[in-house]
Amino acid sequence: MSEEPTVEQLIQAAHARAGNDDELALLDAVIALAQDVSTHTDAAVDQVVRQVRDAGHSWTVIGEHLGISRQAARQRYTGRVDRVEEAPPPVGLIRGRDLESSLSAALAAAEADGLAEAGTEHLLLGLLTDGVAAATLERLGATRDKIRDASHRLFDYPTGPTPPQHTVFSPQAKGALAVAEQLATERTPTCAPVVVNTPQLLAVIATNPGSRARRVLDDIGIDTADIKRQLHCYINVPRTAFGRRSRRRSRPDERSARCSFCGHPRTEERRLVAGPDVWICADCVALCGEILALPSGARSK
């Protein structure tokens, strides 16, 4: 195995990736390299854990080698080594750990319902597992019990015991995931790796009027507009070279005014306030006010 790269080698690689001498471009490149290394490391551990399981070793033995308990090893890796491959990401796209955990939880929820396919209502349940989507749903009052009860009222699920089966994602759920991946691709700065996380998936299933997840949200009284406001700054990043405007300190051009946070242009309905080389729209101002009004612990979710 080759030696671990030094800090100087990593910075040199980041310079090559950035392609110019701009300090912020270098920062973007270093962050991208760190994400690549972290993702590949996680994937390597997942693959080897799968091989160990296939060889017949128990979760107790695996936990001992990982330095965690049997229960923790099983909870952390069962979904990641056995489930997520049901809907592999396209080449060149990375799924965040929060999204992988959510997809695994969605399949587990469908299995618990005795279903052969996990629908978008199960994706909604899975999104309560981790990440920005979980914090958003919890903030708006969504719970697993509410979502589960609404799903069982709205849809036909088996009532008796069912034999074990290999659950997969429904075509609608796969379609929602594909749209979320496309959204992440469109909104990621061109210098950064495309990473899809839970905000994109929640935005897709919540704003699709025909999705089962949307029907569940309507049933439990959660307004889709509230979800969109909460996720606004996570999914609306202009796809420019560095995902931001020039750092030149001057008043922005009013003829091409766009919100520097969400990327939307100025319209009659969307008013903008100008700053040094930046604009901010009324929606983003309102969202900032809501975030700052939260307790400090809740803002970090």
Coordinates of C-alpha atoms in Angstrom, one line a residue:
M1 CA 0.0 0.0 0.0
S2 CA 1.3 3.5 -0.9
E3 CA 2.2 5.9 1.9
E4 CA -0.5 8.3 3.2
P5 CA -0.1 11.6 1.3
T6 CA 1.4 14.5 3.1
V7 CA -0.4 17.8 3.8
E8 CA 1.9 19.4 1.1
Q9 CA 0.9 16.7 -1.5
L10 CA -2.8 17.2 -0.8
I11 CA -2.5 20.9 -1.2
Q12 CA -0.5 20.4 -4.4
A13 CA -3.3 18.2 -5.7
A14 CA -5.9 20.8 -4.7
H15 CA -3.9 23.5 -6.6
A16 CA -4.1 21.2 -9.7
R17 CA -7.8 20.6 -9.2
A18 CA -8.5 24.3 -8.7
G19 CA -6.7 25.3 -11.9
N20 CA -5.9 28.8 -10.8
D21 CA -4.3 30.8 -7.9
D22 CA -7.5 32.0 -6.4
E23 CA -7.5 31.2 -2.6
L24 CA -11.2 30.5 -2.5
A25 CA -10.9 28.2 -5.5
L26 CA -8.2 26.4 -3.6
L27 CA -10.5 26.1 -0.5
D28 CA -13.2 24.6 -2.7
A29 CA -10.8 22.1 -4.2
V30 CA -9.5 21.0 -0.7
I31 CA -13.0 20.5 0.5
A32 CA -13.8 18.4 -2.6
L33 CA -10.7 16.3 -2.1
A34 CA -11.6 15.7 1.6
Q35 CA -15.1 14.6 0.6
D36 CA -13.7 12.2 -2.0
V37 CA -11.4 10.6 0.5
S38 CA -14.1 10.3 3.2
T39 CA -16.5 8.8 0.7
H40 CA -14.0 6.3 -0.6
T41 CA -13.0 5.3 2.9
D42 CA -16.6 4.7 4.0
A43 CA -17.3 2.7 0.8
A44 CA -14.2 0.6 1.5
V45 CA -15.3 -0.2 5.0
D46 CA -18.8 -1.1 3.8
Q47 CA -17.4 -3.4 1.2
V48 CA -15.2 -5.3 3.6
V49 CA -17.9 -5.5 6.2
R50 CA -20.1 -7.1 3.5
Q51 CA -17.4 -9.6 2.7
V52 CA -17.0 -10.5 6.4
R53 CA -20.7 -11.0 6.7
D54 CA -20.8 -13.2 3.6
A55 CA -18.0 -15.3 5.2
G56 CA -20.3 -16.1 8.1
H57 CA -18.9 -13.9 10.8
S58 CA -21.3 -12.5 13.4
W59 CA -22.0 -8.8 14.2
T60 CA -20.4 -9.4 17.6
V61 CA -17.1 -10.3 16.0
I62 CA -17.4 -7.3 13.5
G63 CA -18.2 -5.0 16.4
E64 CA -15.2 -6.1 18.3
H65 CA -12.9 -5.3 15.4
L66 CA -14.6 -1.9 14.9
G67 CA -14.4 -1.1 18.6
I68 CA -18.2 -0.8 19.0
S69 CA -20.9 -3.0 20.3
R70 CA -22.7 -5.7 18.3
Q71 CA -25.9 -3.7 18.3
A72 CA -24.1 -0.6 17.1
A73 CA -22.3 -2.5 14.4
R74 CA -25.6 -4.0 13.2
Q75 CA -27.5 -0.7 13.2
R76 CA -24.7 1.2 11.5
Y77 CA -23.8 -1.2 8.7
T78 CA -26.8 -3.5 8.0
G79 CA -28.6 -1.1 5.8
R80 CA -25.4 0.2 4.2
V81 CA -24.1 -3.2 3.1
D82 CA -27.4 -4.9 2.3
R83 CA -29.8 -2.3 1.1
V84 CA -28.6 0.8 -0.6
E85 CA -27.4 -1.1 -3.7
E86 CA -31.1 -1.6 -4.5
A87 CA -30.9 1.9 -6.2
P88 CA -27.3 2.5 -7.1
P89 CA -26.4 6.2 -7.9
P90 CA -25.3 7.2 -11.4
V91 CA -21.6 7.2 -12.2
G92 CA -20.0 10.5 -11.0
L93 CA -22.6 11.2 -8.3
I94 CA -22.1 10.7 -4.5
R95 CA -24.8 10.0 -2.0
G96 CA -24.3 11.6 1.4
R97 CA -24.3 9.4 4.4
D98 CA -27.5 11.0 5.6
L99 CA -29.2 10.0 2.4
E100 CA -27.8 6.4 2.5
S101 CA -29.1 6.0 6.1
S102 CA -32.5 7.3 5.0
L103 CA -32.8 5.0 2.1
S104 CA -31.9 2.0 4.3
A105 CA -34.5 3.1 6.8
A106 CA -37.1 3.5 4.1
L107 CA -36.6 -0.1 2.9
A108 CA -36.8 -1.4 6.5
A109 CA -40.1 0.5 7.0
A110 CA -41.6 -1.1 3.9
E111 CA -40.5 -4.5 5.1
A112 CA -42.1 -3.9 8.5
D113 CA -45.3 -3.1 6.6
G114 CA -45.0 -6.5 4.8
L115 CA -44.6 -4.8 1.4
A116 CA -42.5 -5.9 -1.6
E117 CA -41.9 -2.3 -2.6
A118 CA -41.0 0.8 -0.6
G119 CA -43.0 3.9 -1.8
T120 CA -42.4 7.6 -1.3
E121 CA -44.3 7.5 2.0
H122 CA -41.5 5.1 3.2
L123 CA -38.9 7.6 1.8
L124 CA -40.7 10.2 4.0
L125 CA -40.3 7.9 7.0
G126 CA -36.7 7.2 6.2
L127 CA -35.9 10.9 5.9
L128 CA -36.7 11.3 9.6
T129 CA -33.5 9.3 10.3
D130 CA -30.7 11.8 9.8
G131 CA -29.7 15.1 8.2
V132 CA -31.3 18.4 7.2
A133 CA -34.5 16.7 6.1
A134 CA -35.0 15.1 9.5
A135 CA -34.5 18.4 11.3
T136 CA -36.9 20.1 8.9
L137 CA -39.6 17.5 9.3
E138 CA -39.2 17.5 13.1
R139 CA -39.4 21.3 13.2
L140 CA -42.7 21.2 11.3
G141 CA -44.2 18.6 13.6
A142 CA -43.8 15.4 11.6
T143 CA -43.2 12.2 13.6
R144 CA -42.8 8.6 12.6
D145 CA -46.1 7.7 14.3
K146 CA -48.0 10.4 12.4
I147 CA -46.6 9.4 9.1
R148 CA -47.1 5.7 9.7
D149 CA -50.7 6.2 10.9
A150 CA -51.5 8.4 7.9
S151 CA -50.0 5.9 5.5
H152 CA -52.0 3.1 6.9
R153 CA -55.2 5.1 6.6
L154 CA -54.6 6.3 3.0
F155 CA -53.1 3.1 1.4
D156 CA -53.8 -0.6 1.4
Y157 CA -51.3 -2.6 3.4
P158 CA -51.4 -6.3 4.3
T159 CA -53.3 -6.9 7.5
G160 CA -52.0 -10.4 8.4
P161 CA -48.6 -11.9 8.8
T162 CA -46.6 -12.0 5.6
P163 CA -43.6 -14.2 4.6
P164 CA -40.1 -12.5 4.5
Q165 CA -39.4 -10.9 1.2
H166 CA -36.7 -8.9 -0.5
T167 CA -38.1 -5.3 -0.5
V168 CA -37.1 -2.9 -3.3
F169 CA -38.0 0.6 -4.2
S170 CA -41.2 1.3 -6.1
P171 CA -40.9 2.9 -9.6
Q172 CA -42.3 6.1 -8.1
A173 CA -39.7 6.1 -5.3
K174 CA -36.9 5.4 -7.8
G175 CA -38.2 8.2 -10.0
A176 CA -38.1 10.6 -7.0
L177 CA -34.6 9.6 -6.2
A178 CA -33.5 10.2 -9.8
V179 CA -35.1 13.7 -9.8
A180 CA -33.3 14.5 -6.5
E181 CA -30.0 13.4 -8.1
Q182 CA -30.7 15.6 -11.1
L183 CA -31.5 18.6 -8.8
A184 CA -28.2 18.1 -7.0
T185 CA -26.4 18.0 -10.3
E186 CA -28.0 21.2 -11.5
R187 CA -27.4 23.1 -8.3
T188 CA -23.8 22.0 -7.5
P189 CA -20.9 24.4 -8.4
T190 CA -18.9 23.0 -11.3
C191 CA -15.7 22.7 -9.3
A192 CA -17.2 20.5 -6.6
P193 CA -18.3 16.8 -6.7
V194 CA -22.0 16.2 -7.1
V195 CA -23.4 15.0 -3.7
V196 CA -27.1 14.4 -3.2
N197 CA -28.4 14.6 0.3
T198 CA -31.7 14.5 2.1
P199 CA -32.8 18.1 1.3
Q200 CA -33.1 17.4 -2.4
L201 CA -35.1 14.2 -1.9
L202 CA -37.5 15.8 0.6
A203 CA -38.0 18.7 -1.7
V204 CA -38.9 16.4 -4.6
I205 CA -41.3 14.1 -2.8
A206 CA -43.0 17.0 -0.9
T207 CA -43.6 19.1 -4.0
N208 CA -45.0 16.4 -6.3
P209 CA -48.8 16.6 -6.0
G210 CA -49.2 13.0 -7.2
S211 CA -46.7 11.4 -4.7
R212 CA -47.9 9.2 -1.8
A213 CA -45.5 11.2 0.4
R214 CA -47.3 14.4 -0.5
R215 CA -50.7 12.9 0.3
V216 CA -49.3 11.9 3.7
L217 CA -48.0 15.4 4.4
D218 CA -51.3 16.9 3.5
D219 CA -53.1 14.4 5.7
I220 CA -51.0 15.3 8.8
G221 CA -51.4 19.0 8.1
I222 CA -47.9 20.0 7.0
D223 CA -47.8 22.8 4.4
T224 CA -45.5 22.1 1.4
A225 CA -44.7 25.8 1.3
D226 CA -43.2 25.6 4.8
I227 CA -41.0 22.7 3.7
K228 CA -39.8 24.7 0.7
R229 CA -39.0 27.7 2.8
Q230 CA -37.0 25.6 5.3
L231 CA -35.0 23.9 2.4
H232 CA -34.6 27.0 0.3
C233 CA -31.0 27.8 1.0
Y234 CA -29.9 24.1 0.9
I235 CA -31.1 23.3 -2.7
N236 CA -31.0 26.6 -4.5
V237 CA -27.3 27.3 -5.2
P238 CA -26.4 28.9 -8.5
R239 CA -24.4 26.5 -10.7
T240 CA -21.4 28.8 -11.4
A241 CA -17.7 27.9 -11.3
F242 CA -17.5 28.2 -7.5
G243 CA -21.2 28.4 -6.5
R244 CA -20.8 32.2 -5.7
R245 CA -20.3 35.5 -7.3
S246 CA -17.0 37.4 -7.7
R247 CA -15.4 38.6 -4.5
R248 CA -14.9 42.1 -5.9
R249 CA -16.3 44.7 -3.4
S250 CA -18.7 46.8 -5.5
R251 CA -22.4 47.4 -5.9
P252 CA -23.9 44.6 -8.0
D253 CA -25.3 45.2 -11.4
E254 CA -29.0 45.9 -11.1
R255 CA -29.7 44.7 -14.6
S256 CA -28.7 41.2 -13.7
A257 CA -29.7 41.2 -10.1
R258 CA -30.1 37.7 -8.5
C259 CA -30.3 36.7 -4.8
S260 CA -26.7 35.7 -3.9
F261 CA -28.1 33.0 -1.5
C262 CA -30.8 31.2 -3.6
G263 CA -29.9 32.4 -7.1
H264 CA -33.4 33.6 -8.1
P265 CA -33.7 36.7 -10.2
R266 CA -35.5 39.8 -9.1
T267 CA -39.1 40.0 -10.1
E268 CA -42.1 42.1 -9.2
E269 CA -42.9 39.6 -6.5
R270 CA -39.4 38.9 -5.4
R271 CA -37.7 42.1 -4.0
L272 CA -34.0 42.3 -3.5
V273 CA -31.8 44.2 -1.1
A274 CA -28.2 45.2 -2.3
G275 CA -25.0 44.8 -0.4
P276 CA -21.3 44.9 -1.3
D277 CA -21.4 42.7 -4.4
V278 CA -24.3 40.7 -3.1
W279 CA -28.1 40.7 -3.2
I280 CA -30.5 39.0 -0.8
C281 CA -34.2 38.4 -1.4
A282 CA -37.1 38.8 1.0
D283 CA -37.6 35.0 1.2
C284 CA -34.0 34.4 2.3
V285 CA -34.3 37.3 4.8
A286 CA -37.4 35.7 6.3
L287 CA -35.7 32.3 6.5
C288 CA -32.6 33.9 8.2
G289 CA -35.0 35.4 10.7
E290 CA -36.6 32.1 11.4
I291 CA -33.2 30.4 11.9
L292 CA -31.9 33.1 14.2
A293 CA -35.0 32.9 16.3
L294 CA -34.4 29.3 17.0
P295 CA -32.4 28.2 20.1
S296 CA -28.7 27.9 19.4
G297 CA -28.8 24.1 19.7
A298 CA -31.6 23.8 17.1
R299 CA -29.7 25.9 14.5
S300 CA -27.0 23.4 14.1
K301 CA -29.3 20.6 13.1

